[in-house]
PDB file of C-alpha atoms in Angstrom:
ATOM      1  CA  UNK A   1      64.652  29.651  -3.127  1.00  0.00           C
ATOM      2  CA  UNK A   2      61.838  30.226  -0.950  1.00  0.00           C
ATOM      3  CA  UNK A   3      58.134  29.258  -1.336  1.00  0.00           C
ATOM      4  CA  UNK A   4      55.600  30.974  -1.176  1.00  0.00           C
ATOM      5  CA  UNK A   5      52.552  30.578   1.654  1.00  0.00           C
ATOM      6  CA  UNK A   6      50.207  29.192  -0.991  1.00  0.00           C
ATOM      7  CA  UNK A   7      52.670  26.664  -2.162  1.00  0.00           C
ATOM      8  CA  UNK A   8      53.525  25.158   1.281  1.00  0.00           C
ATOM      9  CA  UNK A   9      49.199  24.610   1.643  1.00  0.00           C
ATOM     10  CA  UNK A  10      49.144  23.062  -1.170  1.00  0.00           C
ATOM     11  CA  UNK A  11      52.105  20.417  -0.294  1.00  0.00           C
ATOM     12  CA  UNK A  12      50.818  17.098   0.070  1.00  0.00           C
ATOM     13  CA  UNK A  13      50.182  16.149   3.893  1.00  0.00           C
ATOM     14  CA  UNK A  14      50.816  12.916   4.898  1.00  0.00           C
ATOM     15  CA  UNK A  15      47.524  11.701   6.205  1.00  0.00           C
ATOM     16  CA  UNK A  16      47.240   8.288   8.391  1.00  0.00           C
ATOM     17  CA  UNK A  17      44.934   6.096   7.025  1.00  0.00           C
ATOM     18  CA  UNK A  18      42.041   4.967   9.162  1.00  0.00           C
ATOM     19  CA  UNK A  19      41.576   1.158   9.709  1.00  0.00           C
ATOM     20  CA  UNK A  20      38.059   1.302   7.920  1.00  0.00           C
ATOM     21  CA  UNK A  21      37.163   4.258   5.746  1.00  0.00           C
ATOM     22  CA  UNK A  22      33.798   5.079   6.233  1.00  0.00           C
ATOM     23  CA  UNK A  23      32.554   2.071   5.328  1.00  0.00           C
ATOM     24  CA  UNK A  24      30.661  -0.538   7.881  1.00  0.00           C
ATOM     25  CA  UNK A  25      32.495  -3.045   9.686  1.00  0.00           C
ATOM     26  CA  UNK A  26      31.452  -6.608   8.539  1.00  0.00           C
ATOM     27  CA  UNK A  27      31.960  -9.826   9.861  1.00  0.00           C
ATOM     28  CA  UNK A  28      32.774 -12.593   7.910  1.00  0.00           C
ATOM     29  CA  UNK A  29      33.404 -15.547   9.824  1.00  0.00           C
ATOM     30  CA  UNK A  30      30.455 -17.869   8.611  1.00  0.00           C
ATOM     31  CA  UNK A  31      27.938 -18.911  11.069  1.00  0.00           C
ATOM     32  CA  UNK A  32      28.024 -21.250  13.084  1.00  0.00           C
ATOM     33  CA  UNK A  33      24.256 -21.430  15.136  1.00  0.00           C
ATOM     34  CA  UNK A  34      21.449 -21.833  13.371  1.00  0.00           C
ATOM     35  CA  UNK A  35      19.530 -18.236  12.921  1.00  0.00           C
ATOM     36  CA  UNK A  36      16.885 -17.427  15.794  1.00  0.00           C
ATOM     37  CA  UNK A  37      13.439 -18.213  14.259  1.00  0.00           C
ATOM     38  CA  UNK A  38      10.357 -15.645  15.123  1.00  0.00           C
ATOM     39  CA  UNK A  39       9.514 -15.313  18.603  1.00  0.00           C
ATOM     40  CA  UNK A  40       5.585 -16.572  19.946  1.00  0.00           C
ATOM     41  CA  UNK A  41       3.198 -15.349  17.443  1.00  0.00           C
ATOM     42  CA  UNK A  42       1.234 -12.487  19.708  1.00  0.00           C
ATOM     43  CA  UNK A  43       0.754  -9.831  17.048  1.00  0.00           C
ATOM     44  CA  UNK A  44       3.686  -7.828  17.559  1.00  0.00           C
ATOM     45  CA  UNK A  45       4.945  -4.819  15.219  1.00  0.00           C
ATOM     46  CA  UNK A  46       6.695  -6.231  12.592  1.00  0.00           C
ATOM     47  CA  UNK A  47       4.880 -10.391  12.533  1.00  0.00           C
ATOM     48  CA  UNK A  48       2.449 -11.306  10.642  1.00  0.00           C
ATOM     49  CA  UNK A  49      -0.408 -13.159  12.116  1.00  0.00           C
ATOM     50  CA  UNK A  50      -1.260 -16.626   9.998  1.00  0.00           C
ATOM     51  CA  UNK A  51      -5.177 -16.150   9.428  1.00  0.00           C
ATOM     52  CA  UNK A  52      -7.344 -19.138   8.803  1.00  0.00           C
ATOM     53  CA  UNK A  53      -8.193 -20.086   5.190  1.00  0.00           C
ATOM     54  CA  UNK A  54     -11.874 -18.750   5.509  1.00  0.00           C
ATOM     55  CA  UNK A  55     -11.130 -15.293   6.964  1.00  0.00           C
ATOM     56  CA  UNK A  56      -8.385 -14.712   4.359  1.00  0.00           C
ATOM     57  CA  UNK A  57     -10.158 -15.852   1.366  1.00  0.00           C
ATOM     58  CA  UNK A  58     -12.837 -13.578   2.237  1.00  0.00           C
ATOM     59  CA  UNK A  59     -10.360 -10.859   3.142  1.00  0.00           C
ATOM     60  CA  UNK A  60      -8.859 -11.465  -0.876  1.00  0.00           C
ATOM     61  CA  UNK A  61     -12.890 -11.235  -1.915  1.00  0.00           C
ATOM     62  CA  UNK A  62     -13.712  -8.324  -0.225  1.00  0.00           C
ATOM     63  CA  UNK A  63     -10.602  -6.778  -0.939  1.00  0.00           C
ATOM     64  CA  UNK A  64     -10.985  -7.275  -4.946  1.00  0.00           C
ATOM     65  CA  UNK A  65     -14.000  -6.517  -5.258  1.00  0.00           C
ATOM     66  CA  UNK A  66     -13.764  -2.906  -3.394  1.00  0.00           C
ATOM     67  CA  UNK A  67     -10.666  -2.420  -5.840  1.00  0.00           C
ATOM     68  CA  UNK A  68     -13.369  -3.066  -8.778  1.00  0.00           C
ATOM     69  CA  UNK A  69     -15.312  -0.429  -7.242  1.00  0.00           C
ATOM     70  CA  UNK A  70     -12.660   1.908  -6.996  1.00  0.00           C
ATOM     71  CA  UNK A  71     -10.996   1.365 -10.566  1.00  0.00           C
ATOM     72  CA  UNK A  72     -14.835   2.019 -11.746  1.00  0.00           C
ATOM     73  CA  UNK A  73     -15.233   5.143  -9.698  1.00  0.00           C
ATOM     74  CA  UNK A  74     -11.628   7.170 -10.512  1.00  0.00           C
ATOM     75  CA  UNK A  75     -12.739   5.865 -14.294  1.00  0.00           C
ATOM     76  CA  UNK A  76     -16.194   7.730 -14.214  1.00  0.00           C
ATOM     77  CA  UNK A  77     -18.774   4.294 -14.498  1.00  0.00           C
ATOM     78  CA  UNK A  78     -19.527   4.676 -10.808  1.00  0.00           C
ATOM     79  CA  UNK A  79     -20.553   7.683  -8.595  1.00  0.00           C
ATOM     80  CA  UNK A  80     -18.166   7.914  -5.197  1.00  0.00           C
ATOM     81  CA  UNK A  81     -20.966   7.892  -3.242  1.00  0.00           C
ATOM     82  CA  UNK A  82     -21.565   4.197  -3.284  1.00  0.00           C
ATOM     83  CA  UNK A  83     -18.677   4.252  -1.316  1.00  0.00           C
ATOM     84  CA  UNK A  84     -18.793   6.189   1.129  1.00  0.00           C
ATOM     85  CA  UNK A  85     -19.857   3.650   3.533  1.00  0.00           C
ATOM     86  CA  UNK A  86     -16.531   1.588   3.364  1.00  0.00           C
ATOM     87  CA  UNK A  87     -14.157   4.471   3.270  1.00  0.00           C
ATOM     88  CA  UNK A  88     -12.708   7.124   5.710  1.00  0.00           C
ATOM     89  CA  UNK A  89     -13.445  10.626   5.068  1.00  0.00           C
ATOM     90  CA  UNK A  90      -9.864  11.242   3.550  1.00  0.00           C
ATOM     91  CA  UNK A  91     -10.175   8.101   1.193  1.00  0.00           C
ATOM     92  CA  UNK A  92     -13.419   9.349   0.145  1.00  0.00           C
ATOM     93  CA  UNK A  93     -12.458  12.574  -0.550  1.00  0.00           C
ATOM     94  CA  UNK A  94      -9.266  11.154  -2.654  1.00  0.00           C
ATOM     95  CA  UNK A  95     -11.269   9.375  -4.633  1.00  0.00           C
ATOM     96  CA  UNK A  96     -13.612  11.901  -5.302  1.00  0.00           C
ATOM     97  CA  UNK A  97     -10.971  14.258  -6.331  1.00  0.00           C
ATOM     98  CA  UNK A  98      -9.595  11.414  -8.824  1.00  0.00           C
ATOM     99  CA  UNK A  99     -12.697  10.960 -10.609  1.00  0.00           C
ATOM    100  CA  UNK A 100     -13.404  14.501 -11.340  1.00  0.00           C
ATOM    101  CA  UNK A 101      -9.819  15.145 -12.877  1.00  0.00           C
ATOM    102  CA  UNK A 102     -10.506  11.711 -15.055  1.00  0.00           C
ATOM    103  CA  UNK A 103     -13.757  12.991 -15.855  1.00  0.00           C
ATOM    104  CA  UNK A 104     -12.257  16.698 -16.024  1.00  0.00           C
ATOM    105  CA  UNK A 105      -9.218  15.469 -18.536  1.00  0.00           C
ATOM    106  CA  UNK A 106     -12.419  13.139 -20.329  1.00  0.00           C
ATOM    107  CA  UNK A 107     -14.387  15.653 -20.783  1.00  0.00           C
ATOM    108  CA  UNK A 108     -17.515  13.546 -19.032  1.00  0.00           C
ATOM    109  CA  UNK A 109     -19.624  14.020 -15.685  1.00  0.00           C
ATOM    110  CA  UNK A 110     -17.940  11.113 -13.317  1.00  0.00           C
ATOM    111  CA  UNK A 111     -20.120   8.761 -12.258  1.00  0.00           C
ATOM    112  CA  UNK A 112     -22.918   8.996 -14.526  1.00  0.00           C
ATOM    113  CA  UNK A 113     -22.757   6.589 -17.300  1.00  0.00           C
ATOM    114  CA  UNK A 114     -20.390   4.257 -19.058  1.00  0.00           C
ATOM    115  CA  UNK A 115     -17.642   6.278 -20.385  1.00  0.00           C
ATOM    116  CA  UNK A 116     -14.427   4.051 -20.641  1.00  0.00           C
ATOM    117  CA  UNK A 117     -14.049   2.497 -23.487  1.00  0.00           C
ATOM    118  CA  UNK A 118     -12.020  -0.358 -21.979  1.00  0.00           C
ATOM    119  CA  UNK A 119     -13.256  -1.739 -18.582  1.00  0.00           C
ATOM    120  CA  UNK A 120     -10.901  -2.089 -15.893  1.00  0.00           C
ATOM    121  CA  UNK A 121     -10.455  -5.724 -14.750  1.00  0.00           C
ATOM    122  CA  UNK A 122      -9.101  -6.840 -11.235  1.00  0.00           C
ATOM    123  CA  UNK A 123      -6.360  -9.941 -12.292  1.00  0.00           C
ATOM    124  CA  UNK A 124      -4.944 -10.789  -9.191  1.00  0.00           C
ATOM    125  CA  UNK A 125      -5.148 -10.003  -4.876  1.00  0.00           C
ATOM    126  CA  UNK A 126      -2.694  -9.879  -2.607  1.00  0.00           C
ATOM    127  CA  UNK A 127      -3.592  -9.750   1.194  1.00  0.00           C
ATOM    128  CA  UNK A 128      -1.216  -9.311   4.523  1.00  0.00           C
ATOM    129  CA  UNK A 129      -2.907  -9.379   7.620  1.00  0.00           C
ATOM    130  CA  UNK A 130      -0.941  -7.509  10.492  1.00  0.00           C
ATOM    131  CA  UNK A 131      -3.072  -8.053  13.069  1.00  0.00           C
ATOM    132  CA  UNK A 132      -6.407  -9.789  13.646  1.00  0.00           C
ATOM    133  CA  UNK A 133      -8.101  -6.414  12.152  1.00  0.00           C
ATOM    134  CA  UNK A 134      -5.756  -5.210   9.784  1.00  0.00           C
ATOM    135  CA  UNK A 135      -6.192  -6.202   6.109  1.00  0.00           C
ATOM    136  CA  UNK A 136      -3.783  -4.781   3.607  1.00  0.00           C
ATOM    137  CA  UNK A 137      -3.979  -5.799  -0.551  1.00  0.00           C
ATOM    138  CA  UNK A 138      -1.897  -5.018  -3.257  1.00  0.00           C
ATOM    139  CA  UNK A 139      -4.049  -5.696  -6.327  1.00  0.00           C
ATOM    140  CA  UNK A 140      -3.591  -5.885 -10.164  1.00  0.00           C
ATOM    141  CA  UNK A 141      -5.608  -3.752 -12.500  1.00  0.00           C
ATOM    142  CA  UNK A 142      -5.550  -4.273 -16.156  1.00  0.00           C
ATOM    143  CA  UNK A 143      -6.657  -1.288 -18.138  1.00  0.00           C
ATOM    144  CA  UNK A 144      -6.508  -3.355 -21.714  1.00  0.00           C
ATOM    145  CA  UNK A 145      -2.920  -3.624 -22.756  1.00  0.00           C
ATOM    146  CA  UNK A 146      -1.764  -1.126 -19.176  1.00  0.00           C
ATOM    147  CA  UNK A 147      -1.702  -2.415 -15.781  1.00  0.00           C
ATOM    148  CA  UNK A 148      -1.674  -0.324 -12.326  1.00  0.00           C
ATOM    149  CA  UNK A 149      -1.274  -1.568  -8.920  1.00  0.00           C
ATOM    150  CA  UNK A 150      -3.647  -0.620  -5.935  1.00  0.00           C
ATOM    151  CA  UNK A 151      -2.865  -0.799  -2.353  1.00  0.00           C
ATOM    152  CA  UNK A 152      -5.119  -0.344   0.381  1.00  0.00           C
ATOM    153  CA  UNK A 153      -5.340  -1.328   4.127  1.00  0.00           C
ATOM    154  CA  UNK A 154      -8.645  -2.118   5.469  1.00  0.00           C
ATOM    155  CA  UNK A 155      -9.238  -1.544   9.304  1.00  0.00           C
ATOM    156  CA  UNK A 156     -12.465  -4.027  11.181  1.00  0.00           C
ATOM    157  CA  UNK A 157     -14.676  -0.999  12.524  1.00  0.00           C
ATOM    158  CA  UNK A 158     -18.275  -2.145  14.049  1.00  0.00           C
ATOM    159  CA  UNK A 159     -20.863   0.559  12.936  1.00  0.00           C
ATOM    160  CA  UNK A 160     -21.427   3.427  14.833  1.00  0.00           C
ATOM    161  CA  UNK A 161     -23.763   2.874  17.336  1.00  0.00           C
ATOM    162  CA  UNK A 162     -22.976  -0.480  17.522  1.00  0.00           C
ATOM    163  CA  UNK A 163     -21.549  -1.414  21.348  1.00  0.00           C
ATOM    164  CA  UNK A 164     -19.272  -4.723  21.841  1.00  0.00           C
ATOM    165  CA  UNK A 165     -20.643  -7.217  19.713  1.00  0.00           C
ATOM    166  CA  UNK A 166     -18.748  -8.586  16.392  1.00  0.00           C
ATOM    167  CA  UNK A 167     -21.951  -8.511  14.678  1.00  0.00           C
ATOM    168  CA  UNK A 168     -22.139  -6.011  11.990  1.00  0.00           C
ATOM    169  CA  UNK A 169     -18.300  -5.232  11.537  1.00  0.00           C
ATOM    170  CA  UNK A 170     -17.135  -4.128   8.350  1.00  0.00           C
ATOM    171  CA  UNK A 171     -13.813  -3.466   6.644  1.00  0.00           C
ATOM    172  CA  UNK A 172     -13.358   0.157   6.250  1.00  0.00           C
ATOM    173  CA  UNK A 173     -11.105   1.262   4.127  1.00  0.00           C
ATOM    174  CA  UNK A 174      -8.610   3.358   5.703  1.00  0.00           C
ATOM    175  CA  UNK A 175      -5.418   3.913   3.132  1.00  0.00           C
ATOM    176  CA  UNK A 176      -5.498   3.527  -0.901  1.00  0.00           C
ATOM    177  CA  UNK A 177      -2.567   4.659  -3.042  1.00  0.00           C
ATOM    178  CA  UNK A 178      -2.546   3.907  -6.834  1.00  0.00           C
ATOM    179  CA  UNK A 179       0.685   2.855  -8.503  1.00  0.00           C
TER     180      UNK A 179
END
């Protein structure tokens, strides 16, 4: 009896198996060194810098009460505009855009009087500095009986104009995502 050409591709092959299959290689003898702690605190990608109580309280301040702003601005109890100052041009416009759907989907004018009927509350701040003038916050909003999270990184910038000096810095808000 003879087979046909389909049959003999269909045989089974015998295929050697490899030693690991796909998978990656792991080693499991325990430890025996201590891990390798973090290197010289110089601000390097990846470290986080400690910050001095003062500076990072104020950091968790600052960084609340812009996220009250914010929450009252996308809600429609606070115009955009008073914002604009501590904000890039991309944040600015992001939040502009999110208050005029809210006010769109509310049928109100954002910004122009009290419209929520439950004010959003800031419960808790989070901050991480990366560097010396890098601030980022996670932040809990309660809307009532909801809660969102915002994040935001905040960047040192002195004011335009302003040559050298520390005096006059301000956080700027450079990134804000809502959650």
């Amino acid at each position: 009896m003879t087979t046909s050409p389909l049959a003999r591709d269909r045989a089974p092959h015998h295929v050697p198996l490899a030693a690991v299959q796909g998978t990656l290689a792991l080693d499991l003898q325990p430890r025996t060194a201590p891990p390798r702690g973090p290197g010289p605190r110089t601000g390097t990608p990846g470290q986080v810098l400690p910050i001095d109580q003062r500076a990072r309280r104020e950091g968790e301040q600052w960084a609340g009460s812009f996220a009250q702003a914010v929450v009252e601005v996308v809600g429609g109890d606070r115009p955009a505009s008073q914002l604009v100052r501590w904000t890039t041009r991309s944040v600015y416009e992001d939040l502009t855009r999110r208050a005029q759907l809210v006010a769109r989907a509310g049928a109100h004018q954002p910004g122009l009087a009290r419209v929520q009927p439950v004010r959003p509350q800031v419960l808790s701040v989070h901050t991480c500095f990366p560097c010396r003038d890098v601030l980022e916050a996670s932040v809990h909003v309660r809307y009532g009986h909801r809660s969102r999270a915002v994040a935001a990184r905040f960047e040192r910038r002195a004011p335009a104009g302003a040559a050298g000096a520390r005096t006059g810095e301000r956080w700027l808000c450079t990134a804000l995502q809502f959650a």
